[in-house]
Short mmCIF file of N, CA and C in Angstrom, two decimals:
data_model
loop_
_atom_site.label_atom_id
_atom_site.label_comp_id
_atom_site.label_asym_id
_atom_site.label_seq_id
_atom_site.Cartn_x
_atom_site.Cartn_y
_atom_site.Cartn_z
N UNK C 757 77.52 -69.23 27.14
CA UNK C 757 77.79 -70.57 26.67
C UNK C 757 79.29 -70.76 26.67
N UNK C 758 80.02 -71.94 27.25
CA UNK C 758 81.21 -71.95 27.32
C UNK C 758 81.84 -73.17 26.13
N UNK C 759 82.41 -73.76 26.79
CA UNK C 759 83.39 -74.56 25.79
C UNK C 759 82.51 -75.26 25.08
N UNK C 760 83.10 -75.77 23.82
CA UNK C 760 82.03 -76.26 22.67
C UNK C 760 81.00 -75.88 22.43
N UNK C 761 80.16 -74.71 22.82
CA UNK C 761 79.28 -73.98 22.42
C UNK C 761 79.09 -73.80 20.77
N UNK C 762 79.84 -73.78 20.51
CA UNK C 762 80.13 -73.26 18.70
C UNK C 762 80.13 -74.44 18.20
N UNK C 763 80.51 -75.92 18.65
CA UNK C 763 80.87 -77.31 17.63
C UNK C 763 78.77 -77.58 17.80
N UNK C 764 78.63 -77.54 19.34
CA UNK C 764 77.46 -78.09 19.84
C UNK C 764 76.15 -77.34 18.79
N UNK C 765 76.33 -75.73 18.97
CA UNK C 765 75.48 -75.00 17.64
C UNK C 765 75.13 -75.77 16.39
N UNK C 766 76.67 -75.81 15.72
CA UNK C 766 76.50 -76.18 14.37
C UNK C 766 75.77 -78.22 13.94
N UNK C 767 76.32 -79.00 15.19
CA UNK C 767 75.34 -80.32 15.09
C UNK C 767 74.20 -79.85 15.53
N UNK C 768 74.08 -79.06 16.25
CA UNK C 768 72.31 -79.19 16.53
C UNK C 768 71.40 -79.03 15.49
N UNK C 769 71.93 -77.45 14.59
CA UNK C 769 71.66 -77.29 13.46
C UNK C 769 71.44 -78.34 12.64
N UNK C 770 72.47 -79.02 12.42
CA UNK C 770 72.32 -79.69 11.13
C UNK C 770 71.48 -81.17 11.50
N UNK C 771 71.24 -81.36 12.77
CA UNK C 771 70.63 -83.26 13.16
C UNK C 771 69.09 -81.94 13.13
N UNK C 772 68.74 -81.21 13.56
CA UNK C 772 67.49 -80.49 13.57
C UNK C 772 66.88 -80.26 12.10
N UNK C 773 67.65 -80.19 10.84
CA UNK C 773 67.25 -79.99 9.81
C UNK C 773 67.43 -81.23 9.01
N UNK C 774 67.72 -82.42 9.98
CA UNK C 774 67.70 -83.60 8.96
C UNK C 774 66.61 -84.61 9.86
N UNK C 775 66.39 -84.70 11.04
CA UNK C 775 65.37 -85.25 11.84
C UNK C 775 64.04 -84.31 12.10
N UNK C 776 63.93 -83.07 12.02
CA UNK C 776 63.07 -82.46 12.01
C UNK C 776 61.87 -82.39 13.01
N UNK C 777 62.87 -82.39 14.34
CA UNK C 777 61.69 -82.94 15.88
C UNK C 777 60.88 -81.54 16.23
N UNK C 778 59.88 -82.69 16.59
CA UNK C 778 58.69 -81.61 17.43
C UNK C 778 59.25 -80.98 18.57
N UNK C 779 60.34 -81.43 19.47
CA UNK C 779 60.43 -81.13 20.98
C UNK C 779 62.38 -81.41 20.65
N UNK C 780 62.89 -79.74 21.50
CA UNK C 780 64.25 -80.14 21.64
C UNK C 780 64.33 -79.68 23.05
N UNK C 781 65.66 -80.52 24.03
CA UNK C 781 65.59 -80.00 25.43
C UNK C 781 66.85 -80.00 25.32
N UNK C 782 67.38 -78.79 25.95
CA UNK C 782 68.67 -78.83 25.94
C UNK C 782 69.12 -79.27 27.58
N UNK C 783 70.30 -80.03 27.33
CA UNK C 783 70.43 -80.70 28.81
C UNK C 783 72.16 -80.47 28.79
N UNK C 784 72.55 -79.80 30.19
CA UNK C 784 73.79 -79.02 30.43
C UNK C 784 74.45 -79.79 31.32
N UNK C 785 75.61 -79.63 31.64
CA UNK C 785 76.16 -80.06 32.91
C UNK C 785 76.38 -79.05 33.96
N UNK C 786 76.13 -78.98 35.29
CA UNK C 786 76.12 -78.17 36.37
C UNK C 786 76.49 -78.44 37.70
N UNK C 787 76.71 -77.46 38.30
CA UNK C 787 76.84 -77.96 39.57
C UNK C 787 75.51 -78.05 40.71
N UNK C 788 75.82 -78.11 41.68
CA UNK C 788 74.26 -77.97 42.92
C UNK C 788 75.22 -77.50 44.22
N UNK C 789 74.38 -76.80 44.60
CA UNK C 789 74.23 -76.12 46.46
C UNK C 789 74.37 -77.27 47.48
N UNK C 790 73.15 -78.37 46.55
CA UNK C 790 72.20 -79.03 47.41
C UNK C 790 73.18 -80.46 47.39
N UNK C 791 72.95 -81.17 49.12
CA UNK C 791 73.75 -82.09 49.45
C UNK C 791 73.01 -83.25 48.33
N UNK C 792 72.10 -83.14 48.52
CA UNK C 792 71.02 -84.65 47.67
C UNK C 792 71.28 -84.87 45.93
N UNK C 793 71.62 -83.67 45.78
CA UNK C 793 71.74 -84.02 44.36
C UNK C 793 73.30 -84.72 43.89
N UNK C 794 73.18 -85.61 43.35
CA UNK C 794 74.65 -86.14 43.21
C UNK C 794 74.76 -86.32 41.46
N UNK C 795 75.40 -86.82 41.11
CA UNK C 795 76.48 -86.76 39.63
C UNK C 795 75.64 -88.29 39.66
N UNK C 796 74.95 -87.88 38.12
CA UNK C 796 74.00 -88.96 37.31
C UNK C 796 72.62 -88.34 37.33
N UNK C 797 72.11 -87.47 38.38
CA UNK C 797 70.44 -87.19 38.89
C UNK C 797 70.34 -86.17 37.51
N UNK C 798 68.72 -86.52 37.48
CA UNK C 798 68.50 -85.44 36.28
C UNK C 798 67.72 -84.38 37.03
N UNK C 799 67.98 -83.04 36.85
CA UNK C 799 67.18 -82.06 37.81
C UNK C 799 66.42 -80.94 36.41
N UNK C 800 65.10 -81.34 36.59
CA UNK C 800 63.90 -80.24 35.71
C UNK C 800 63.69 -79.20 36.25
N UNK C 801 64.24 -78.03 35.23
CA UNK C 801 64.31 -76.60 36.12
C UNK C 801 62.78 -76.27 35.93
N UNK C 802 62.50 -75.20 37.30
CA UNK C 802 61.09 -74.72 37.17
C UNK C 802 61.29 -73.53 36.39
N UNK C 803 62.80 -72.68 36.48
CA UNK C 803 62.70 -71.08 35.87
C UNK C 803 64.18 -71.15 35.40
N UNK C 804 63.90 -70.70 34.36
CA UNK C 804 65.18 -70.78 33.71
C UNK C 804 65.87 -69.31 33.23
N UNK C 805 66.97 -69.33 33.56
CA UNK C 805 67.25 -67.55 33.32
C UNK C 805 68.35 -67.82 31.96
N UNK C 806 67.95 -66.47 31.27
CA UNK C 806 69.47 -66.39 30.16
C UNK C 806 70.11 -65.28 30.77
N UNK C 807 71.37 -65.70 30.83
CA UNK C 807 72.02 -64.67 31.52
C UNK C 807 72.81 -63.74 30.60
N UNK C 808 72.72 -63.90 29.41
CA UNK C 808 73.15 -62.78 28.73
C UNK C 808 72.90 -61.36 27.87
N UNK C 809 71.55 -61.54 28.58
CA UNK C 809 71.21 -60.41 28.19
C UNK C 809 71.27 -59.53 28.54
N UNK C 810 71.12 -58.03 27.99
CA UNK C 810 71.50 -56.46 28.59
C UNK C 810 71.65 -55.49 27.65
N UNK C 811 72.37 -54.47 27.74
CA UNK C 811 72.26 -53.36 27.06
C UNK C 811 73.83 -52.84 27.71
N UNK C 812 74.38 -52.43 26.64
CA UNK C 812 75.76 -51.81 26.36
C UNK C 812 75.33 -49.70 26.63
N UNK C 813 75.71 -49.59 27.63
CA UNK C 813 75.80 -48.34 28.00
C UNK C 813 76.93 -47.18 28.28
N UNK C 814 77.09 -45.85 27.80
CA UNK C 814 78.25 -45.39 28.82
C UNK C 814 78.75 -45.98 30.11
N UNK C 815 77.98 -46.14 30.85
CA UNK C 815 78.56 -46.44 32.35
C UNK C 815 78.84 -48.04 32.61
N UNK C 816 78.70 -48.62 31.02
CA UNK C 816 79.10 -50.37 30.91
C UNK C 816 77.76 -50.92 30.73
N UNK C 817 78.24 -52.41 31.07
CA UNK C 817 77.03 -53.39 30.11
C UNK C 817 76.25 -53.64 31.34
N UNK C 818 74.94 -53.22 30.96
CA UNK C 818 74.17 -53.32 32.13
C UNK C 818 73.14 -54.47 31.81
N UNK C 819 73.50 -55.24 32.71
CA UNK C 819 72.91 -57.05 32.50
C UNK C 819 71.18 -56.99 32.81
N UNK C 820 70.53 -57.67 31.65
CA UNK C 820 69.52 -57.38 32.29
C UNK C 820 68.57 -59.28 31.13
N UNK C 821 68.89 -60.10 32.49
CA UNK C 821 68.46 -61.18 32.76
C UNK C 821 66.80 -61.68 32.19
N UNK C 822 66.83 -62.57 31.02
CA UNK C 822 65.21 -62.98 30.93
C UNK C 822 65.41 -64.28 31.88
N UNK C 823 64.03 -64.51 32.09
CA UNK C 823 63.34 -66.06 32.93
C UNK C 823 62.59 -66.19 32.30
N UNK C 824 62.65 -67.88 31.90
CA UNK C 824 61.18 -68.27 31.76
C UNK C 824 60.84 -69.47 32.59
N UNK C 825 59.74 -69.63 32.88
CA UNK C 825 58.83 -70.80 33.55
C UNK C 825 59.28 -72.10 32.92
N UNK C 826 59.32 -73.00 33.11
CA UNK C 826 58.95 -74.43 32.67
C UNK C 826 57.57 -74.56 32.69
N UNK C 827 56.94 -75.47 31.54
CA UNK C 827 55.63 -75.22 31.63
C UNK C 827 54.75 -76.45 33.00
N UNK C 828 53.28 -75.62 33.52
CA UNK C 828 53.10 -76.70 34.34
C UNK C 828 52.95 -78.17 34.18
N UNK C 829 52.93 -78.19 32.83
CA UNK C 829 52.76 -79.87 32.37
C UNK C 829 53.91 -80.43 32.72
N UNK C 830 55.40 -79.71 32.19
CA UNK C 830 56.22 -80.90 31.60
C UNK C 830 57.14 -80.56 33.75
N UNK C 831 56.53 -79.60 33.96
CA UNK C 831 56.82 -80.41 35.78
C UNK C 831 56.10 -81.10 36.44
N UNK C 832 54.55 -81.25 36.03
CA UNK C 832 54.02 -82.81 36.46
C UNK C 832 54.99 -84.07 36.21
N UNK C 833 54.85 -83.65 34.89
CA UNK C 833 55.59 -85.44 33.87
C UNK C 833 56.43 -85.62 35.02
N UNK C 834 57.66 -84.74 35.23
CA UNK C 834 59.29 -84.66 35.70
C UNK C 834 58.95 -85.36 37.06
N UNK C 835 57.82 -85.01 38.31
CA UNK C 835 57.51 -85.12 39.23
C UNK C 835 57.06 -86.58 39.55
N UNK C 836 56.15 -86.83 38.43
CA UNK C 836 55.44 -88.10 38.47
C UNK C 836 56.05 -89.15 38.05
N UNK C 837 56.99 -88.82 37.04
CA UNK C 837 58.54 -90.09 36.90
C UNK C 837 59.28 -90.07 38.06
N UNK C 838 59.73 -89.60 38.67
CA UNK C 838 60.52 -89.86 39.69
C UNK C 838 59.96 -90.26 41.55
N UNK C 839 58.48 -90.33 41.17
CA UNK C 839 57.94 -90.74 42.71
C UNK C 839 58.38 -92.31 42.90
N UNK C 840 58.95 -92.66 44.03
CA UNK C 840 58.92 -93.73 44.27
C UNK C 840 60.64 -93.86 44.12
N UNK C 841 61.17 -92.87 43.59
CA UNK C 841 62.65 -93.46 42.81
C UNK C 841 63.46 -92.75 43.64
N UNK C 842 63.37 -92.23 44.72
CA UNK C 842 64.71 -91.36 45.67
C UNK C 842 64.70 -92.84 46.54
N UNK C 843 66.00 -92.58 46.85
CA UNK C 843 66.81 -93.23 47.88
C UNK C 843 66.70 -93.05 49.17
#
C-alpha cells in the first residue's frame, strides 16, 4: 500500500463503524498494458493477488503471494453493465 495508505485506513475505519455497510469495494488507481483501457474506464478484476505476503528467512524475505477469485456473480453484474457501452 503506498501513499495515503495510513490516512485512507483510519477513514475507512471510522465511515465503516458509523454507516455500517453490507458490501465494501475497494477501488485503486492503476495503470494497464492494454491499448483500450483509457483514464475514467472501470476495470473488475477476475483474480486479485496480495502481494505482501511471505515469510522472513535466513536467505531473506521469501514472497509468497495470496489470489483470490472475484466471485462468479459480481463478474456477471460487471459484464452485463457494460454490454452495449464500448466504443
Amino acid at each position: 500500500m503506498g501513499e495515503g495508505a495510513v490516512t485512507t485506513a483510519v477513514l475507512t475505519e471510522r465511515i465503516v463503524g458509523w454507516l455500517d455497510p453490507d458490501v465494501l469495494f475497494f477501488v485503486g488507481v492503476a495503470g494497464s498494458l492494454k491499448d483500450d483501457i483509457t483514464v475514467g474506464d472501470v476495470v473488475v478484476a477476475t483474480k486479485v493477488y496480495g502481494i505482501h505476503g511471505g515469510k522472513q528467512t535466513p536467505e531473506g524475505f521469501m514472497v509468497r503471494p495470496e489470489a483470490w477469485r472475484s466471485s462468479h456473480r459480481l463478474e456477471q453484474v460487471a459484464r452485463h453493465s457494460v454490454r452495449g457501452r464500448r466504443t
